[in-house]
XYZ file of C-alpha atoms in Angstrom:
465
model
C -3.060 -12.089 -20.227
C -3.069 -15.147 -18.416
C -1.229 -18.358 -18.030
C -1.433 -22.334 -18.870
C -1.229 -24.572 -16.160
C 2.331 -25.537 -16.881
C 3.355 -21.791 -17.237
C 1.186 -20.924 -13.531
C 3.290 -24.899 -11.970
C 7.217 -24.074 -13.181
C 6.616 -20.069 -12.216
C 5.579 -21.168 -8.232
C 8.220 -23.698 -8.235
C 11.104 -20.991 -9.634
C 10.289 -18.777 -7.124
C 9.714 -21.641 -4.244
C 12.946 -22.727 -5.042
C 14.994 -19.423 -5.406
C 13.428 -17.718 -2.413
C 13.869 -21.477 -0.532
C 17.414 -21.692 -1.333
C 18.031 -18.293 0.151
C 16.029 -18.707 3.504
C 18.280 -22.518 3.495
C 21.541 -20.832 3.156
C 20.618 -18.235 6.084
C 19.172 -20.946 8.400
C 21.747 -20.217 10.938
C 21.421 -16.430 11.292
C 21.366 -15.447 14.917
C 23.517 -12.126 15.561
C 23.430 -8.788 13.449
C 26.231 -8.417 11.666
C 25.199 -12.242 10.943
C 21.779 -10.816 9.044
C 23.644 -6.949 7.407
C 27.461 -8.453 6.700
C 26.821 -12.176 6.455
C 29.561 -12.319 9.101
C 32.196 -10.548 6.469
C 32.478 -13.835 4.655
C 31.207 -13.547 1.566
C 33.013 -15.234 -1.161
C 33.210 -13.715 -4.317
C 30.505 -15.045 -5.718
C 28.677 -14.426 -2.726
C 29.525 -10.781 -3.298
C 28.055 -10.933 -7.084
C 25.512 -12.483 -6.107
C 24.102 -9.910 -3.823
C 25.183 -6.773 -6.085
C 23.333 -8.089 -8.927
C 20.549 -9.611 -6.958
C 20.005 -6.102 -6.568
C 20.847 -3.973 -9.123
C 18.758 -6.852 -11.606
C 15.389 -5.673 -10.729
C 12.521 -3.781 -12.018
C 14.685 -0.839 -13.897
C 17.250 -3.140 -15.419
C 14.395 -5.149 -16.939
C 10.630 -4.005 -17.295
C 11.802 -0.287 -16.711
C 14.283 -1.152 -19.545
C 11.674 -2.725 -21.716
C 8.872 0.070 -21.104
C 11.584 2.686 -22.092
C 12.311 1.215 -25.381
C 8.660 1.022 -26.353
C 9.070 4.415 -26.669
C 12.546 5.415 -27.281
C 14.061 2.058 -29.052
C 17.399 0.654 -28.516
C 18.712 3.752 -26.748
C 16.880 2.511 -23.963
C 19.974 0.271 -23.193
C 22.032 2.603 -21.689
C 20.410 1.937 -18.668
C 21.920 -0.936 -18.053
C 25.312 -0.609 -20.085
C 25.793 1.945 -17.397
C 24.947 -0.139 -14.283
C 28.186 -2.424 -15.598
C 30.378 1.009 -16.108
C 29.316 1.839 -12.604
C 30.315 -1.886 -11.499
C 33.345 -1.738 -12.671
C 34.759 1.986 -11.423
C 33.385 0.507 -7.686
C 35.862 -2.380 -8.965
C 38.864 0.067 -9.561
C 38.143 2.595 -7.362
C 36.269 2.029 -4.218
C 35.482 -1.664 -3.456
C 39.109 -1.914 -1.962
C 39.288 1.449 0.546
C 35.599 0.065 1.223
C 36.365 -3.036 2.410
C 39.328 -2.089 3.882
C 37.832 0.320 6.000
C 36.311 -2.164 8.219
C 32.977 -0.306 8.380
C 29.264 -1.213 7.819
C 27.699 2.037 6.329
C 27.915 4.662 3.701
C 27.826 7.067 6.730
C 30.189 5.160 8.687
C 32.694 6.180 6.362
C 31.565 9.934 6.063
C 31.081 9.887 9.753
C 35.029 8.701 10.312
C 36.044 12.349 8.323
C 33.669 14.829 9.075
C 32.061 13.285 12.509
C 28.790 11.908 13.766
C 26.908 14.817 13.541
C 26.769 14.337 9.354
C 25.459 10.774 10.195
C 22.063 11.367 10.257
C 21.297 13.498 7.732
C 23.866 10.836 5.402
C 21.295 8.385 6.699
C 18.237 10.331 5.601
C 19.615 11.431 2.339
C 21.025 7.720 1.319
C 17.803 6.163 2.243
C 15.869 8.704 0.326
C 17.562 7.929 -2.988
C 17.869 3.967 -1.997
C 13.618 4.194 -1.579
C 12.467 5.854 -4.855
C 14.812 2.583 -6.711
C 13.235 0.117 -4.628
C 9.899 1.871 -6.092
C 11.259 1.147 -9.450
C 10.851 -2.398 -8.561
C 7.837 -2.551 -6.855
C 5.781 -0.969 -9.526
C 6.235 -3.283 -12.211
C 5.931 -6.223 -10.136
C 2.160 -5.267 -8.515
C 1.711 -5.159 -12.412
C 2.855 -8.415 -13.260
C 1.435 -10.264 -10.053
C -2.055 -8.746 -11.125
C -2.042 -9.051 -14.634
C -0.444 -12.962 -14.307
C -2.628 -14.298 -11.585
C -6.134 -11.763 -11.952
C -6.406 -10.126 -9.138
C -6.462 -6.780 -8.133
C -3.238 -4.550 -7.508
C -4.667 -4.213 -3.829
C -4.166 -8.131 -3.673
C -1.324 -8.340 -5.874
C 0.191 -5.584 -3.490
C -0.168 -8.253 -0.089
C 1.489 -11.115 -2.369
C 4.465 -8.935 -2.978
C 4.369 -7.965 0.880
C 4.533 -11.894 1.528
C 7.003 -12.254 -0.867
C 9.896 -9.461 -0.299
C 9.358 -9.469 3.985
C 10.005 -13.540 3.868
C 13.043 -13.678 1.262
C 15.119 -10.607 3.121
C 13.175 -11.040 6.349
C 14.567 -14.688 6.740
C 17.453 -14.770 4.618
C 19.028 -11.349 5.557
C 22.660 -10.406 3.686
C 23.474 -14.340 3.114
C 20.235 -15.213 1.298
C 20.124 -12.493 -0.610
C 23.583 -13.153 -2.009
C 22.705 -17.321 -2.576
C 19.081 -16.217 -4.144
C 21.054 -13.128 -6.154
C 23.294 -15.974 -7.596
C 21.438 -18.280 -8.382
C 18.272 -15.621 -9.696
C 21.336 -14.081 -12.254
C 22.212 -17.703 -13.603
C 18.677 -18.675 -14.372
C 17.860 -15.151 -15.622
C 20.658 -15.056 -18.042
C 20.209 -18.133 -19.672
C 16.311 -16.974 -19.963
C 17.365 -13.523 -21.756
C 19.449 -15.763 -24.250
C 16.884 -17.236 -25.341
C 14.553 -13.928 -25.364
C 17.214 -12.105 -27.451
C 17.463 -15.140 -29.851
C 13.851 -15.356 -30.498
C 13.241 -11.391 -30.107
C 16.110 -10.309 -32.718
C 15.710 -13.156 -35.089
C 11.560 -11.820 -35.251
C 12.203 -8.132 -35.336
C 15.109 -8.318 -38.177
C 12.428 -10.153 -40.388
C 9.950 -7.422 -40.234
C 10.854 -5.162 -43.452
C 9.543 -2.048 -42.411
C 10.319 -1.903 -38.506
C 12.463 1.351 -39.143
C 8.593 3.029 -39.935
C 7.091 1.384 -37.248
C 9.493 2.612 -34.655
C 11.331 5.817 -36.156
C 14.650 5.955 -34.852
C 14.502 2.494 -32.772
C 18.047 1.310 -34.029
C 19.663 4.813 -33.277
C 21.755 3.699 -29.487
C 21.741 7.903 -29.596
C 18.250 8.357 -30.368
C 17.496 10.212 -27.190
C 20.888 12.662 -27.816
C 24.755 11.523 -27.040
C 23.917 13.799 -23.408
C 21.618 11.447 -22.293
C 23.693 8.522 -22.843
C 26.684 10.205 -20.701
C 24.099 10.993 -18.169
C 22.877 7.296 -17.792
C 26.516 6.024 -16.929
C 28.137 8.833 -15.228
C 24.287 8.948 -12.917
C 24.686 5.314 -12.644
C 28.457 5.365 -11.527
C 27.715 7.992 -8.916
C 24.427 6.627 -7.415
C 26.001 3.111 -6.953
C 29.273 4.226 -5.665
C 26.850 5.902 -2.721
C 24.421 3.228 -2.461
C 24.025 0.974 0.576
C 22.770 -2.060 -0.431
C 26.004 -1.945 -3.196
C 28.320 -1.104 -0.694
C 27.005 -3.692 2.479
C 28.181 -6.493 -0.495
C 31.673 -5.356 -0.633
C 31.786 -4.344 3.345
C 30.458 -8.071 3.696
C 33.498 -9.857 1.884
C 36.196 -11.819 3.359
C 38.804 -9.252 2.015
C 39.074 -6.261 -0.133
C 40.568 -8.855 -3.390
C 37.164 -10.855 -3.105
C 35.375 -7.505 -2.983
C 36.838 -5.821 -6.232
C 35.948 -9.284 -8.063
C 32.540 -9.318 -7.334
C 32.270 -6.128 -8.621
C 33.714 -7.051 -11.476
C 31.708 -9.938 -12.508
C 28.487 -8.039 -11.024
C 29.278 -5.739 -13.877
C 30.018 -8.874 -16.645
C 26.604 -10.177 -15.330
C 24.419 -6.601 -15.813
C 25.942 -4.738 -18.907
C 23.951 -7.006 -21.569
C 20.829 -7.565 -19.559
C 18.868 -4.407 -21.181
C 19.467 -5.666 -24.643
C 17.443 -9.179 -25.007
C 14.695 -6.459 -22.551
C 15.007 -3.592 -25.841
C 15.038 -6.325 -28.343
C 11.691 -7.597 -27.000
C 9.992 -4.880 -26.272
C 10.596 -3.425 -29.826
C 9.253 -6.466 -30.942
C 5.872 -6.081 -28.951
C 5.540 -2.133 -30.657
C 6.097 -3.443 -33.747
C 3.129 -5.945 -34.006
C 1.361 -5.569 -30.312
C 1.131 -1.832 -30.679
C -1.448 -1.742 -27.921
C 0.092 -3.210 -25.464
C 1.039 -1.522 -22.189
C 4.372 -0.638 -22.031
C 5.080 -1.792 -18.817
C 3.952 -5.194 -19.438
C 5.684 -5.320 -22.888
C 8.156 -8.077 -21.680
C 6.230 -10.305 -19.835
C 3.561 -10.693 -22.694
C 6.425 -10.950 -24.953
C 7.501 -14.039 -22.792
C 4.115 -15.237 -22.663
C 3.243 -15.411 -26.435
C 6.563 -16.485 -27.939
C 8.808 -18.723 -25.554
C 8.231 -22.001 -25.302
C 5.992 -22.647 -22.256
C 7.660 -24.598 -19.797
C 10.557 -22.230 -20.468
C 7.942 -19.070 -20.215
C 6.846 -20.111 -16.684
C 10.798 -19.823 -15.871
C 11.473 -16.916 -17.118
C 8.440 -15.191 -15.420
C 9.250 -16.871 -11.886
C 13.122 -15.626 -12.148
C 11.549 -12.408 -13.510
C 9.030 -11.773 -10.058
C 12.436 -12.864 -7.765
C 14.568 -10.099 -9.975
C 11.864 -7.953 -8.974
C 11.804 -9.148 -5.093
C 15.222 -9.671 -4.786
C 15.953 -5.990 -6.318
C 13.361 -4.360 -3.838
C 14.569 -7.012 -0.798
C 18.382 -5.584 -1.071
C 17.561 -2.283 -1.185
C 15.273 -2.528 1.779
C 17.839 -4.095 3.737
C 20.001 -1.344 3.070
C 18.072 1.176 4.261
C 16.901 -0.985 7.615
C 20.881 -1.330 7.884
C 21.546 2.323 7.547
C 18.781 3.740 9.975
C 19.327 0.778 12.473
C 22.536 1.191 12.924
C 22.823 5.055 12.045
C 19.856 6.258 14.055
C 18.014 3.790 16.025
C 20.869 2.508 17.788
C 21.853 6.143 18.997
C 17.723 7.088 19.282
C 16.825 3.617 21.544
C 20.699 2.631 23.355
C 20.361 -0.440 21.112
C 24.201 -2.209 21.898
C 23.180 -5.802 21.749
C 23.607 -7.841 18.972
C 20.030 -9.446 19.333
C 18.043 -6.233 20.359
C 19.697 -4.482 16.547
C 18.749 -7.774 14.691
C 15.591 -7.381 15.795
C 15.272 -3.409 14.882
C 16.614 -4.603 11.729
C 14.150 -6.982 10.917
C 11.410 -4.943 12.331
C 12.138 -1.985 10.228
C 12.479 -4.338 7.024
C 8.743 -4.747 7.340
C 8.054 -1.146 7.760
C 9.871 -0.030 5.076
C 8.502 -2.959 2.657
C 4.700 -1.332 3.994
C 6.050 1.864 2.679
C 7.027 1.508 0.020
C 3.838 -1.024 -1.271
C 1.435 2.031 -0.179
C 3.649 4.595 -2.110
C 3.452 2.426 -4.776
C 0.247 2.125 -5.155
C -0.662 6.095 -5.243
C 2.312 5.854 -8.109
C 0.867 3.319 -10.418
C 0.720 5.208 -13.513
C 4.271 6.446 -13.407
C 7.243 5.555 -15.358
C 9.434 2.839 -13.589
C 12.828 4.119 -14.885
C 11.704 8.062 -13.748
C 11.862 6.278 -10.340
C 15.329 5.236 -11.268
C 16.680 8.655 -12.210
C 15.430 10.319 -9.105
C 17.278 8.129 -6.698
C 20.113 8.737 -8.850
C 19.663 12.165 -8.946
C 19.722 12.202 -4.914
C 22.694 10.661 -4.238
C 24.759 14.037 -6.047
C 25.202 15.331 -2.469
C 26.569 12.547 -1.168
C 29.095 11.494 -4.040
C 31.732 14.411 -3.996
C 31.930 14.385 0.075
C 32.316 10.232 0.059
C 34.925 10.515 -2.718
C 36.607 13.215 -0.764
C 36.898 11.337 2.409
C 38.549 8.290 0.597
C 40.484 10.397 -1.386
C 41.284 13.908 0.139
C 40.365 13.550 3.672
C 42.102 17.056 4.533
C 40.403 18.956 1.437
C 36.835 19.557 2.808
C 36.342 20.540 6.725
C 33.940 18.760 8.756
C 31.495 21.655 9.587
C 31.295 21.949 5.642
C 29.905 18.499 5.550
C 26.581 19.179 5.750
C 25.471 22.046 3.935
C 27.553 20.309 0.940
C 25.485 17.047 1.590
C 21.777 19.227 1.985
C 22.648 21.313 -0.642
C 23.828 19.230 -3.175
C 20.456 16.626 -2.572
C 18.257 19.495 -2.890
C 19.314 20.626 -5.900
C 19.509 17.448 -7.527
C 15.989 16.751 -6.213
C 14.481 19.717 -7.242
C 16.025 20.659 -10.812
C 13.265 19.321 -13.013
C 10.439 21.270 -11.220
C 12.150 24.911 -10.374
C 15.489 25.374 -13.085
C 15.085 24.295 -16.522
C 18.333 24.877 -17.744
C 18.753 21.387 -19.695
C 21.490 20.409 -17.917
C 20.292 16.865 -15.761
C 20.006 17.133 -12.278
C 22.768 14.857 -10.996
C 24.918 17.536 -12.740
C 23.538 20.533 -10.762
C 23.584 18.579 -7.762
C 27.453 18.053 -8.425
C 27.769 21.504 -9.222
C 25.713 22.957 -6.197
C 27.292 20.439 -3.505
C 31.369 21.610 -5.358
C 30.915 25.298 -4.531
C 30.128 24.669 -1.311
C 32.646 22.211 -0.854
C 35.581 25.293 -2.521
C 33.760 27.855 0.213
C 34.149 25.351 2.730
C 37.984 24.771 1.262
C 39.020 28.538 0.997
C 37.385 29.630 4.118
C 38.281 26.910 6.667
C 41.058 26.227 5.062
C 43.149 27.709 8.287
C 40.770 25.914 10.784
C 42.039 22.888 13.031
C 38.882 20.439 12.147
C 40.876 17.555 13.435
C 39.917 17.807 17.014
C 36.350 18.791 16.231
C 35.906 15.110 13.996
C 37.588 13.487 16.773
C 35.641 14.515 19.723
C 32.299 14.217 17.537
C 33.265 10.780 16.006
């Protein structure tokens, strides 16, 4: 695969001026809620920006597109359940977030069940917010190799150039102004990659014996399809990166509209993705499937408009891995090396924050790497999957404060991770890990209810918060 010379000049200057526009906005970044909370100012577009600067990366697009290779259009529920999730953090949480005046996911648990769960909140959130980053990362060490010829091992620095300057730079505030601006550009390119994608496949007769089952949304089984939105609902309700957009606006109105059009914005991304991929299986058979888009946009858009829609397609990629990144280096800054290192000033936490942006983008590049054969969206499913511990004792705490005592915190949290985590390898019931996460992490939260139900916790949260 490789590019013409107008392709290789209007890719650089997309992502020159995305990433450019980001680092401009940002310019005047000097304190640390300044770099995590963009001062809680966001606007709502601000807030939309960032969410689906985010969320639109690697799974929502060449994950998306490498799934229906195989599967066909059922590969959309992906992202049909990113908007679902969207819009329950809409109804449901974006307003107690915001109005909660906090910066973390563990903040919040820490508020109800005290500082001791903080840590292990930390460790568990950034867990699950790693492994999607990877989702990200993967297909774009791909696409840098494959579209410039070099080797993954080069391909692999580029992207650490890349993601450490756009969040490194830009922090909160750039990633929101390159988010926007990424999702206008991007949507207008997957118009005109659905256009040309359906109007080929329909005019291939026999496409229903070339891909068996491709037009069947429940190809996979009606299960799986609940599982993608009620997985996706869960793991962004208890994601960082999600949630430091909504802390970040000016008030809790701005925040529930952001979520809103964040969700407007994501639910049709995965079609034109499906559309195009089923394309390449149809008549590029041999294709890898996790380039299947990108040589889609290669061969059949026009090519000023190709080198466009491959720059946009590198930032959703950068921009998805940059936001999650700076949600973790938010939650173990301020969580853990804060506490660990007496960190109270503003500059000496900007500094961790930054500083632990570039460890974790080293991370997660050499992980990567030892990964390179694996499915992006498997990625995806995991971090998902890792979040069941945390859901039910975040909902709780917004919801029920009194229902489940502190001390019961933990073992809920631990619990309910570790089965999620571990279902596919040990218990092969059929029923998807998220599910036996929820169900491991509820019976400890009803022991926890029953037995301490006659316990003062009150003055234990209070003393330990």
């Amino acid at each position: 695969m490789s590019l013409t010379t107008v392709q290789l000049i209007m890719m650089i200057a997309t992502i020159a001026l995305i990433i450019g526009a980001g680092i401009w906005s940002a310019r005047k970044i000097k304190s640390a809620e300044g770099f995590s909370l963009n001062g809680r100012k966001s606007s709502t577009v601000m807030v939309a920006g960032a969410i689906a600067g985010s969320c639109i990366g690697g799974g929502a697009t060449i994950g998306t597109a490498q799934s229906a290779f195989m599967i066909g259009i059922s590969a959309w529920w992906f992202t049909i359940g990113i908007g679902v999730g969207f819009a329950c953090m809409a109804l449901f949480f974006a307003k107690k977030f915001r109005e909660s005046g906090k910066e973390t996911i563990t903040q919040l648990l820490m508020s109800r069940y005290g500082r001791s769960c903080g840590p292990v909140a930390s460790v568990i959130a950034s867990c699950g917010i790693f492994f999607a980053a990877v989702a990200s990362v993967l297909p774009a060490i791909f696409i840098i190799s494959h579209l410039l010829n070099i080797s993954v091992y080069f391909a692999s620095v580029v992207l650490f150039l890349l993601i450490t300057v756009y969040i490194y730079f830009g922090g909160l505030k750039g990633a929101g102004t390159s988010g926007l601006i990424k999702s206008i550009i991007l949507w207008m390119m997957l118009l005109v990659i659905c256009w040309i994608a359906g109007k080929r496949l329909f005019n291939i007769n026999n496409v229903s014996n070339i891909i068996p089952h491709g037009f069947d949304p429940f190809a996979t089984g009606i299960n799986k399809a609940v599982e993608n939105v009620v997985s996706m609902t869960a793991g962004l309700v208890c994601a960082q990166n999600y949630a430091q957009a909504i802390f970040a606006a000016t008030d809790s109105r701005t925040a529930q509209k952001g979520c809103i059009i964040a969700s407007v914005i994501s639910l049709p991304v995965g079609l034109p993705c499906v559309l195009a991929s089923m394309y390449m299986k149809a008549t590029h058979p041999d294709v890898l499937p996790i380039m299947a888009l990108p040589e889609f946009i290669i061969r059949y858009m026009p090519e000023s408009l190709a080198g466009i829609t491959l720059g946009v397609l590198i930032i959703a990629l950068i921009s998805s891995v940059a936001g999650l990144t700076l949600g973790i280096s938010t939650l173990l800054t301020r969580d853990i090396w804060s506490n660990i290192f007496h960190l109270r000033e503003s500059r000496q936490i900007l500094r961790a924050n930054r500083l632990t942006v570039i460890a974790i983008s080293t991370g997660l590049i050499v992980f990567s790497l030892f990964n390179l054969e694996s499915q992006v969206l498997m990625w995806n499913l995991l971090a998902l999957a890792l979040r069941a511990g945390i859901f039910i004792p975040l909902v709780l705490a917004l919801y029920q404060p009194k229902l489940l005592p502190p001390l019961w915190a933990i073992p809920a949290m631990l619990i309910g991770t570790m089965f999620a985590g571990t279902a596919n390898h040990f218990i092969n019931t059929g029923i998807p890990p998220l599910i036996i996460g929820f169900m491991a992490a509820a019976i400890i939260i009803a022991i926890g209810a029953t037995w301490g139900k006659n316990h003062n916790y009150d003055s234990i949260t209070e003393a330990d918060a």
